[in-house]
């Protein structure tokens, strides 16, 4: 409930990094700069959020993606009612896997969070989760769960940034230092 506005700026910054336009001589080119649609959800407030508020949307997204992968003419009235109003009526998802950026974590996990992540993964939702900014080599959740892609940060010399967490569960690194977004 409430506002979906990014009052901290972090989610907006991450989206801007992923979808940064190429060829404008400003910052970097994102990996998703062409034909990208962003679904925005705010699960954390200024003081965090509950497992329910953060992870329930993954199951909701899995349901919506399943509907949006159908041809629009084959969707039932009930299915159509579950699609957000901002989605064009004739929109159809054609890619198999839908990545979801999550920039959060803790040193403990909750069964509900794990279950919602499993539902998402089973429905071709790929959680792409930030490694964290403590410079630690300690597992954190959800990034170290099976099926998630854990992303570390690189500095301006394309090396792991000093602040970026690391560990055997890290899947890939991406620019994370002095990024124009």
PDB file of C-alpha atoms in Angstrom:
ATOM      1  CA  UNK A   1       0.000   0.000   0.000  1.00  0.00           C
ATOM      2  CA  UNK A   2       1.052   3.581  -0.400  1.00  0.00           C
ATOM      3  CA  UNK A   3       3.424   5.340  -2.730  1.00  0.00           C
ATOM      4  CA  UNK A   4       5.637   3.544  -5.248  1.00  0.00           C
ATOM      5  CA  UNK A   5       7.908   6.612  -5.367  1.00  0.00           C
ATOM      6  CA  UNK A   6      11.608   5.921  -4.874  1.00  0.00           C
ATOM      7  CA  UNK A   7      12.247   8.359  -2.024  1.00  0.00           C
ATOM      8  CA  UNK A   8      15.807   7.042  -1.527  1.00  0.00           C
ATOM      9  CA  UNK A   9      16.808   7.012  -5.216  1.00  0.00           C
ATOM     10  CA  UNK A  10      18.524   3.629  -5.150  1.00  0.00           C
ATOM     11  CA  UNK A  11      16.010   1.672  -7.239  1.00  0.00           C
ATOM     12  CA  UNK A  12      15.827   4.457  -9.780  1.00  0.00           C
ATOM     13  CA  UNK A  13      19.630   4.604  -9.945  1.00  0.00           C
ATOM     14  CA  UNK A  14      19.861   0.817 -10.496  1.00  0.00           C
ATOM     15  CA  UNK A  15      17.233   0.939 -13.243  1.00  0.00           C
ATOM     16  CA  UNK A  16      19.072   3.831 -14.865  1.00  0.00           C
ATOM     17  CA  UNK A  17      22.314   1.849 -14.824  1.00  0.00           C
ATOM     18  CA  UNK A  18      20.708  -1.237 -16.372  1.00  0.00           C
ATOM     19  CA  UNK A  19      18.849   0.718 -19.034  1.00  0.00           C
ATOM     20  CA  UNK A  20      21.355   3.512 -19.748  1.00  0.00           C
ATOM     21  CA  UNK A  21      21.244   4.555 -23.402  1.00  0.00           C
ATOM     22  CA  UNK A  22      24.372   3.928 -25.454  1.00  0.00           C
ATOM     23  CA  UNK A  23      26.211   6.456 -27.577  1.00  0.00           C
ATOM     24  CA  UNK A  24      25.439   9.620 -25.622  1.00  0.00           C
ATOM     25  CA  UNK A  25      28.985  10.001 -24.199  1.00  0.00           C
ATOM     26  CA  UNK A  26      27.539  10.109 -20.685  1.00  0.00           C
ATOM     27  CA  UNK A  27      28.188   7.349 -18.182  1.00  0.00           C
ATOM     28  CA  UNK A  28      27.839   3.774 -19.380  1.00  0.00           C
ATOM     29  CA  UNK A  29      25.634   1.805 -21.739  1.00  0.00           C
ATOM     30  CA  UNK A  30      23.296  -0.484 -19.840  1.00  0.00           C
ATOM     31  CA  UNK A  31      22.725  -4.120 -20.693  1.00  0.00           C
ATOM     32  CA  UNK A  32      19.034  -3.458 -21.333  1.00  0.00           C
ATOM     33  CA  UNK A  33      19.012  -0.189 -23.259  1.00  0.00           C
ATOM     34  CA  UNK A  34      16.766  -1.343 -26.134  1.00  0.00           C
ATOM     35  CA  UNK A  35      13.116  -2.386 -26.034  1.00  0.00           C
ATOM     36  CA  UNK A  36      13.013  -2.684 -22.262  1.00  0.00           C
ATOM     37  CA  UNK A  37       9.923  -2.451 -20.107  1.00  0.00           C
ATOM     38  CA  UNK A  38      10.367  -1.917 -16.379  1.00  0.00           C
ATOM     39  CA  UNK A  39       7.922  -3.098 -13.755  1.00  0.00           C
ATOM     40  CA  UNK A  40       8.464  -1.052 -10.621  1.00  0.00           C
ATOM     41  CA  UNK A  41       7.591  -2.246  -7.141  1.00  0.00           C
ATOM     42  CA  UNK A  42       8.505  -0.728  -3.821  1.00  0.00           C
ATOM     43  CA  UNK A  43       8.813  -3.367  -1.105  1.00  0.00           C
ATOM     44  CA  UNK A  44      11.064  -1.454   1.274  1.00  0.00           C
ATOM     45  CA  UNK A  45      10.418   1.769   3.101  1.00  0.00           C
ATOM     46  CA  UNK A  46      12.898   4.018   4.874  1.00  0.00           C
ATOM     47  CA  UNK A  47      13.126   1.528   7.754  1.00  0.00           C
ATOM     48  CA  UNK A  48      13.028  -1.684   5.706  1.00  0.00           C
ATOM     49  CA  UNK A  49      10.112  -3.988   5.102  1.00  0.00           C
ATOM     50  CA  UNK A  50       8.627  -7.308   6.129  1.00  0.00           C
ATOM     51  CA  UNK A  51       9.203 -10.612   4.339  1.00  0.00           C
ATOM     52  CA  UNK A  52       5.586 -10.333   3.181  1.00  0.00           C
ATOM     53  CA  UNK A  53       5.956  -6.859   1.662  1.00  0.00           C
ATOM     54  CA  UNK A  54       9.268  -7.645  -0.037  1.00  0.00           C
ATOM     55  CA  UNK A  55       8.743 -11.203  -1.303  1.00  0.00           C
ATOM     56  CA  UNK A  56       4.975 -11.619  -1.901  1.00  0.00           C
ATOM     57  CA  UNK A  57       5.265  -9.526  -5.110  1.00  0.00           C
ATOM     58  CA  UNK A  58       7.469 -12.270  -6.626  1.00  0.00           C
ATOM     59  CA  UNK A  59       4.556 -14.710  -6.529  1.00  0.00           C
ATOM     60  CA  UNK A  60       2.230 -11.990  -7.838  1.00  0.00           C
ATOM     61  CA  UNK A  61       4.688 -11.203 -10.642  1.00  0.00           C
ATOM     62  CA  UNK A  62       4.958 -14.904 -11.528  1.00  0.00           C
ATOM     63  CA  UNK A  63       1.173 -15.029 -11.923  1.00  0.00           C
ATOM     64  CA  UNK A  64       1.066 -11.848 -14.026  1.00  0.00           C
ATOM     65  CA  UNK A  65       3.958 -13.000 -16.236  1.00  0.00           C
ATOM     66  CA  UNK A  66       2.198 -16.316 -16.853  1.00  0.00           C
ATOM     67  CA  UNK A  67      -0.870 -14.368 -18.016  1.00  0.00           C
ATOM     68  CA  UNK A  68       1.158 -11.928 -20.137  1.00  0.00           C
ATOM     69  CA  UNK A  69       2.898 -14.797 -21.924  1.00  0.00           C
ATOM     70  CA  UNK A  70      -0.482 -15.890 -23.308  1.00  0.00           C
ATOM     71  CA  UNK A  71      -1.830 -14.430 -26.505  1.00  0.00           C
ATOM     72  CA  UNK A  72      -4.119 -11.523 -25.512  1.00  0.00           C
ATOM     73  CA  UNK A  73      -7.084 -13.188 -27.245  1.00  0.00           C
ATOM     74  CA  UNK A  74      -6.675 -16.299 -25.050  1.00  0.00           C
ATOM     75  CA  UNK A  75      -6.787 -14.498 -21.684  1.00  0.00           C
ATOM     76  CA  UNK A  76      -9.886 -14.996 -19.550  1.00  0.00           C
ATOM     77  CA  UNK A  77     -11.760 -12.082 -17.984  1.00  0.00           C
ATOM     78  CA  UNK A  78     -10.361 -13.065 -14.578  1.00  0.00           C
ATOM     79  CA  UNK A  79      -6.813 -13.085 -15.972  1.00  0.00           C
ATOM     80  CA  UNK A  80      -7.320  -9.701 -17.632  1.00  0.00           C
ATOM     81  CA  UNK A  81      -8.482  -8.247 -14.301  1.00  0.00           C
ATOM     82  CA  UNK A  82      -5.137  -9.230 -12.705  1.00  0.00           C
ATOM     83  CA  UNK A  83      -3.030  -7.321 -15.243  1.00  0.00           C
ATOM     84  CA  UNK A  84      -1.977  -3.857 -14.010  1.00  0.00           C
ATOM     85  CA  UNK A  85      -3.767  -0.979 -15.764  1.00  0.00           C
ATOM     86  CA  UNK A  86      -0.447   0.443 -16.972  1.00  0.00           C
ATOM     87  CA  UNK A  87       0.139  -2.614 -19.211  1.00  0.00           C
ATOM     88  CA  UNK A  88      -1.218  -2.157 -22.758  1.00  0.00           C
ATOM     89  CA  UNK A  89      -4.114  -4.503 -23.510  1.00  0.00           C
ATOM     90  CA  UNK A  90      -2.352  -6.208 -26.430  1.00  0.00           C
ATOM     91  CA  UNK A  91       1.036  -6.557 -24.666  1.00  0.00           C
ATOM     92  CA  UNK A  92       2.551 -10.040 -24.724  1.00  0.00           C
ATOM     93  CA  UNK A  93       5.792 -11.211 -23.129  1.00  0.00           C
ATOM     94  CA  UNK A  94       7.792 -13.207 -25.647  1.00  0.00           C
ATOM     95  CA  UNK A  95      11.029 -13.834 -23.748  1.00  0.00           C
ATOM     96  CA  UNK A  96      11.326 -16.990 -21.659  1.00  0.00           C
ATOM     97  CA  UNK A  97      13.010 -15.544 -18.573  1.00  0.00           C
ATOM     98  CA  UNK A  98      12.125 -12.300 -16.814  1.00  0.00           C
ATOM     99  CA  UNK A  99      14.922 -10.814 -14.692  1.00  0.00           C
ATOM    100  CA  UNK A 100      14.034  -9.090 -11.425  1.00  0.00           C
ATOM    101  CA  UNK A 101      16.498  -6.712  -9.787  1.00  0.00           C
ATOM    102  CA  UNK A 102      16.591  -6.879  -5.999  1.00  0.00           C
ATOM    103  CA  UNK A 103      18.987  -4.742  -4.027  1.00  0.00           C
ATOM    104  CA  UNK A 104      18.522  -6.067  -0.511  1.00  0.00           C
ATOM    105  CA  UNK A 105      19.695  -8.728   1.877  1.00  0.00           C
ATOM    106  CA  UNK A 106      20.347  -9.928   5.396  1.00  0.00           C
ATOM    107  CA  UNK A 107      22.380 -12.596   7.163  1.00  0.00           C
ATOM    108  CA  UNK A 108      19.288 -14.677   7.884  1.00  0.00           C
ATOM    109  CA  UNK A 109      16.519 -15.881   5.644  1.00  0.00           C
ATOM    110  CA  UNK A 110      12.888 -16.585   6.300  1.00  0.00           C
ATOM    111  CA  UNK A 111      11.013 -19.644   4.995  1.00  0.00           C
ATOM    112  CA  UNK A 112       8.455 -17.320   3.358  1.00  0.00           C
ATOM    113  CA  UNK A 113      11.153 -15.453   1.415  1.00  0.00           C
ATOM    114  CA  UNK A 114      12.683 -18.727   0.228  1.00  0.00           C
ATOM    115  CA  UNK A 115       9.282 -20.070  -0.832  1.00  0.00           C
ATOM    116  CA  UNK A 116       8.407 -16.914  -2.795  1.00  0.00           C
ATOM    117  CA  UNK A 117      11.807 -16.994  -4.530  1.00  0.00           C
ATOM    118  CA  UNK A 118      11.246 -20.651  -5.428  1.00  0.00           C
ATOM    119  CA  UNK A 119       7.813 -19.830  -6.893  1.00  0.00           C
ATOM    120  CA  UNK A 120       9.381 -17.039  -8.938  1.00  0.00           C
ATOM    121  CA  UNK A 121      12.206 -19.243 -10.226  1.00  0.00           C
ATOM    122  CA  UNK A 122       9.797 -22.069 -11.120  1.00  0.00           C
ATOM    123  CA  UNK A 123       7.876 -19.549 -13.230  1.00  0.00           C
ATOM    124  CA  UNK A 124      10.877 -18.244 -15.200  1.00  0.00           C
ATOM    125  CA  UNK A 125      11.458 -15.199 -12.989  1.00  0.00           C
ATOM    126  CA  UNK A 126      15.207 -14.763 -12.463  1.00  0.00           C
ATOM    127  CA  UNK A 127      16.161 -12.950  -9.229  1.00  0.00           C
ATOM    128  CA  UNK A 128      19.244 -10.786  -9.866  1.00  0.00           C
ATOM    129  CA  UNK A 129      20.410  -9.672  -6.440  1.00  0.00           C
ATOM    130  CA  UNK A 130      23.064  -7.203  -5.300  1.00  0.00           C
ATOM    131  CA  UNK A 131      25.954  -8.671  -3.311  1.00  0.00           C
ATOM    132  CA  UNK A 132      25.919  -5.940  -0.676  1.00  0.00           C
ATOM    133  CA  UNK A 133      28.206  -3.102   0.295  1.00  0.00           C
ATOM    134  CA  UNK A 134      30.013  -4.311   3.421  1.00  0.00           C
ATOM    135  CA  UNK A 135      33.128  -5.743   1.715  1.00  0.00           C
ATOM    136  CA  UNK A 136      32.476  -9.084   3.449  1.00  0.00           C
ATOM    137  CA  UNK A 137      33.002 -12.678   2.339  1.00  0.00           C
ATOM    138  CA  UNK A 138      29.960 -13.960   4.201  1.00  0.00           C
ATOM    139  CA  UNK A 139      26.781 -15.464   2.728  1.00  0.00           C
ATOM    140  CA  UNK A 140      23.786 -13.187   2.769  1.00  0.00           C
ATOM    141  CA  UNK A 141      20.231 -13.923   1.736  1.00  0.00           C
ATOM    142  CA  UNK A 142      18.577 -14.038  -0.686  1.00  0.00           C
ATOM    143  CA  UNK A 143      21.608 -13.625  -2.944  1.00  0.00           C
ATOM    144  CA  UNK A 144      23.273 -16.878  -1.861  1.00  0.00           C
ATOM    145  CA  UNK A 145      20.169 -19.022  -2.471  1.00  0.00           C
ATOM    146  CA  UNK A 146      20.208 -21.507  -5.335  1.00  0.00           C
ATOM    147  CA  UNK A 147      18.745 -20.087  -8.540  1.00  0.00           C
ATOM    148  CA  UNK A 148      19.599 -16.437  -7.855  1.00  0.00           C
ATOM    149  CA  UNK A 149      22.233 -14.426  -9.684  1.00  0.00           C
ATOM    150  CA  UNK A 150      24.382 -12.525  -7.192  1.00  0.00           C
ATOM    151  CA  UNK A 151      25.954  -9.349  -8.614  1.00  0.00           C
ATOM    152  CA  UNK A 152      29.071  -7.740  -7.180  1.00  0.00           C
ATOM    153  CA  UNK A 153      30.266  -4.213  -7.925  1.00  0.00           C
ATOM    154  CA  UNK A 154      33.362  -3.199  -9.895  1.00  0.00           C
ATOM    155  CA  UNK A 155      35.364  -0.010  -9.588  1.00  0.00           C
ATOM    156  CA  UNK A 156      36.613   2.312 -12.318  1.00  0.00           C
ATOM    157  CA  UNK A 157      39.504  -0.109 -13.056  1.00  0.00           C
ATOM    158  CA  UNK A 158      37.097  -3.023 -13.627  1.00  0.00           C
ATOM    159  CA  UNK A 159      38.136  -4.729 -10.390  1.00  0.00           C
ATOM    160  CA  UNK A 160      35.888  -5.684  -7.484  1.00  0.00           C
ATOM    161  CA  UNK A 161      35.076  -2.489  -5.602  1.00  0.00           C
ATOM    162  CA  UNK A 162      36.448  -2.421  -2.033  1.00  0.00           C
ATOM    163  CA  UNK A 163      32.928  -2.065  -0.637  1.00  0.00           C
ATOM    164  CA  UNK A 164      31.441  -4.946  -2.682  1.00  0.00           C
ATOM    165  CA  UNK A 165      30.795  -8.179  -0.848  1.00  0.00           C
ATOM    166  CA  UNK A 166      32.177 -11.315  -2.491  1.00  0.00           C
ATOM    167  CA  UNK A 167      32.155 -15.081  -2.124  1.00  0.00           C
ATOM    168  CA  UNK A 168      31.695 -18.287  -4.076  1.00  0.00           C
ATOM    169  CA  UNK A 169      27.998 -17.466  -4.600  1.00  0.00           C
ATOM    170  CA  UNK A 170      28.859 -14.315  -6.597  1.00  0.00           C
ATOM    171  CA  UNK A 171      27.777 -14.897 -10.207  1.00  0.00           C
ATOM    172  CA  UNK A 172      28.914 -11.746 -11.978  1.00  0.00           C
ATOM    173  CA  UNK A 173      30.181  -8.206 -11.392  1.00  0.00           C
ATOM    174  CA  UNK A 174      28.855  -4.976 -12.859  1.00  0.00           C
ATOM    175  CA  UNK A 175      29.899  -1.323 -12.702  1.00  0.00           C
ATOM    176  CA  UNK A 176      29.164   0.025  -9.241  1.00  0.00           C
ATOM    177  CA  UNK A 177      31.541   2.912  -8.608  1.00  0.00           C
ATOM    178  CA  UNK A 178      31.037   6.529  -9.717  1.00  0.00           C
ATOM    179  CA  UNK A 179      28.201   5.582 -12.082  1.00  0.00           C
ATOM    180  CA  UNK A 180      26.288   8.320 -13.863  1.00  0.00           C
ATOM    181  CA  UNK A 181      22.647   7.280 -13.895  1.00  0.00           C
TER     182      UNK A 181
END
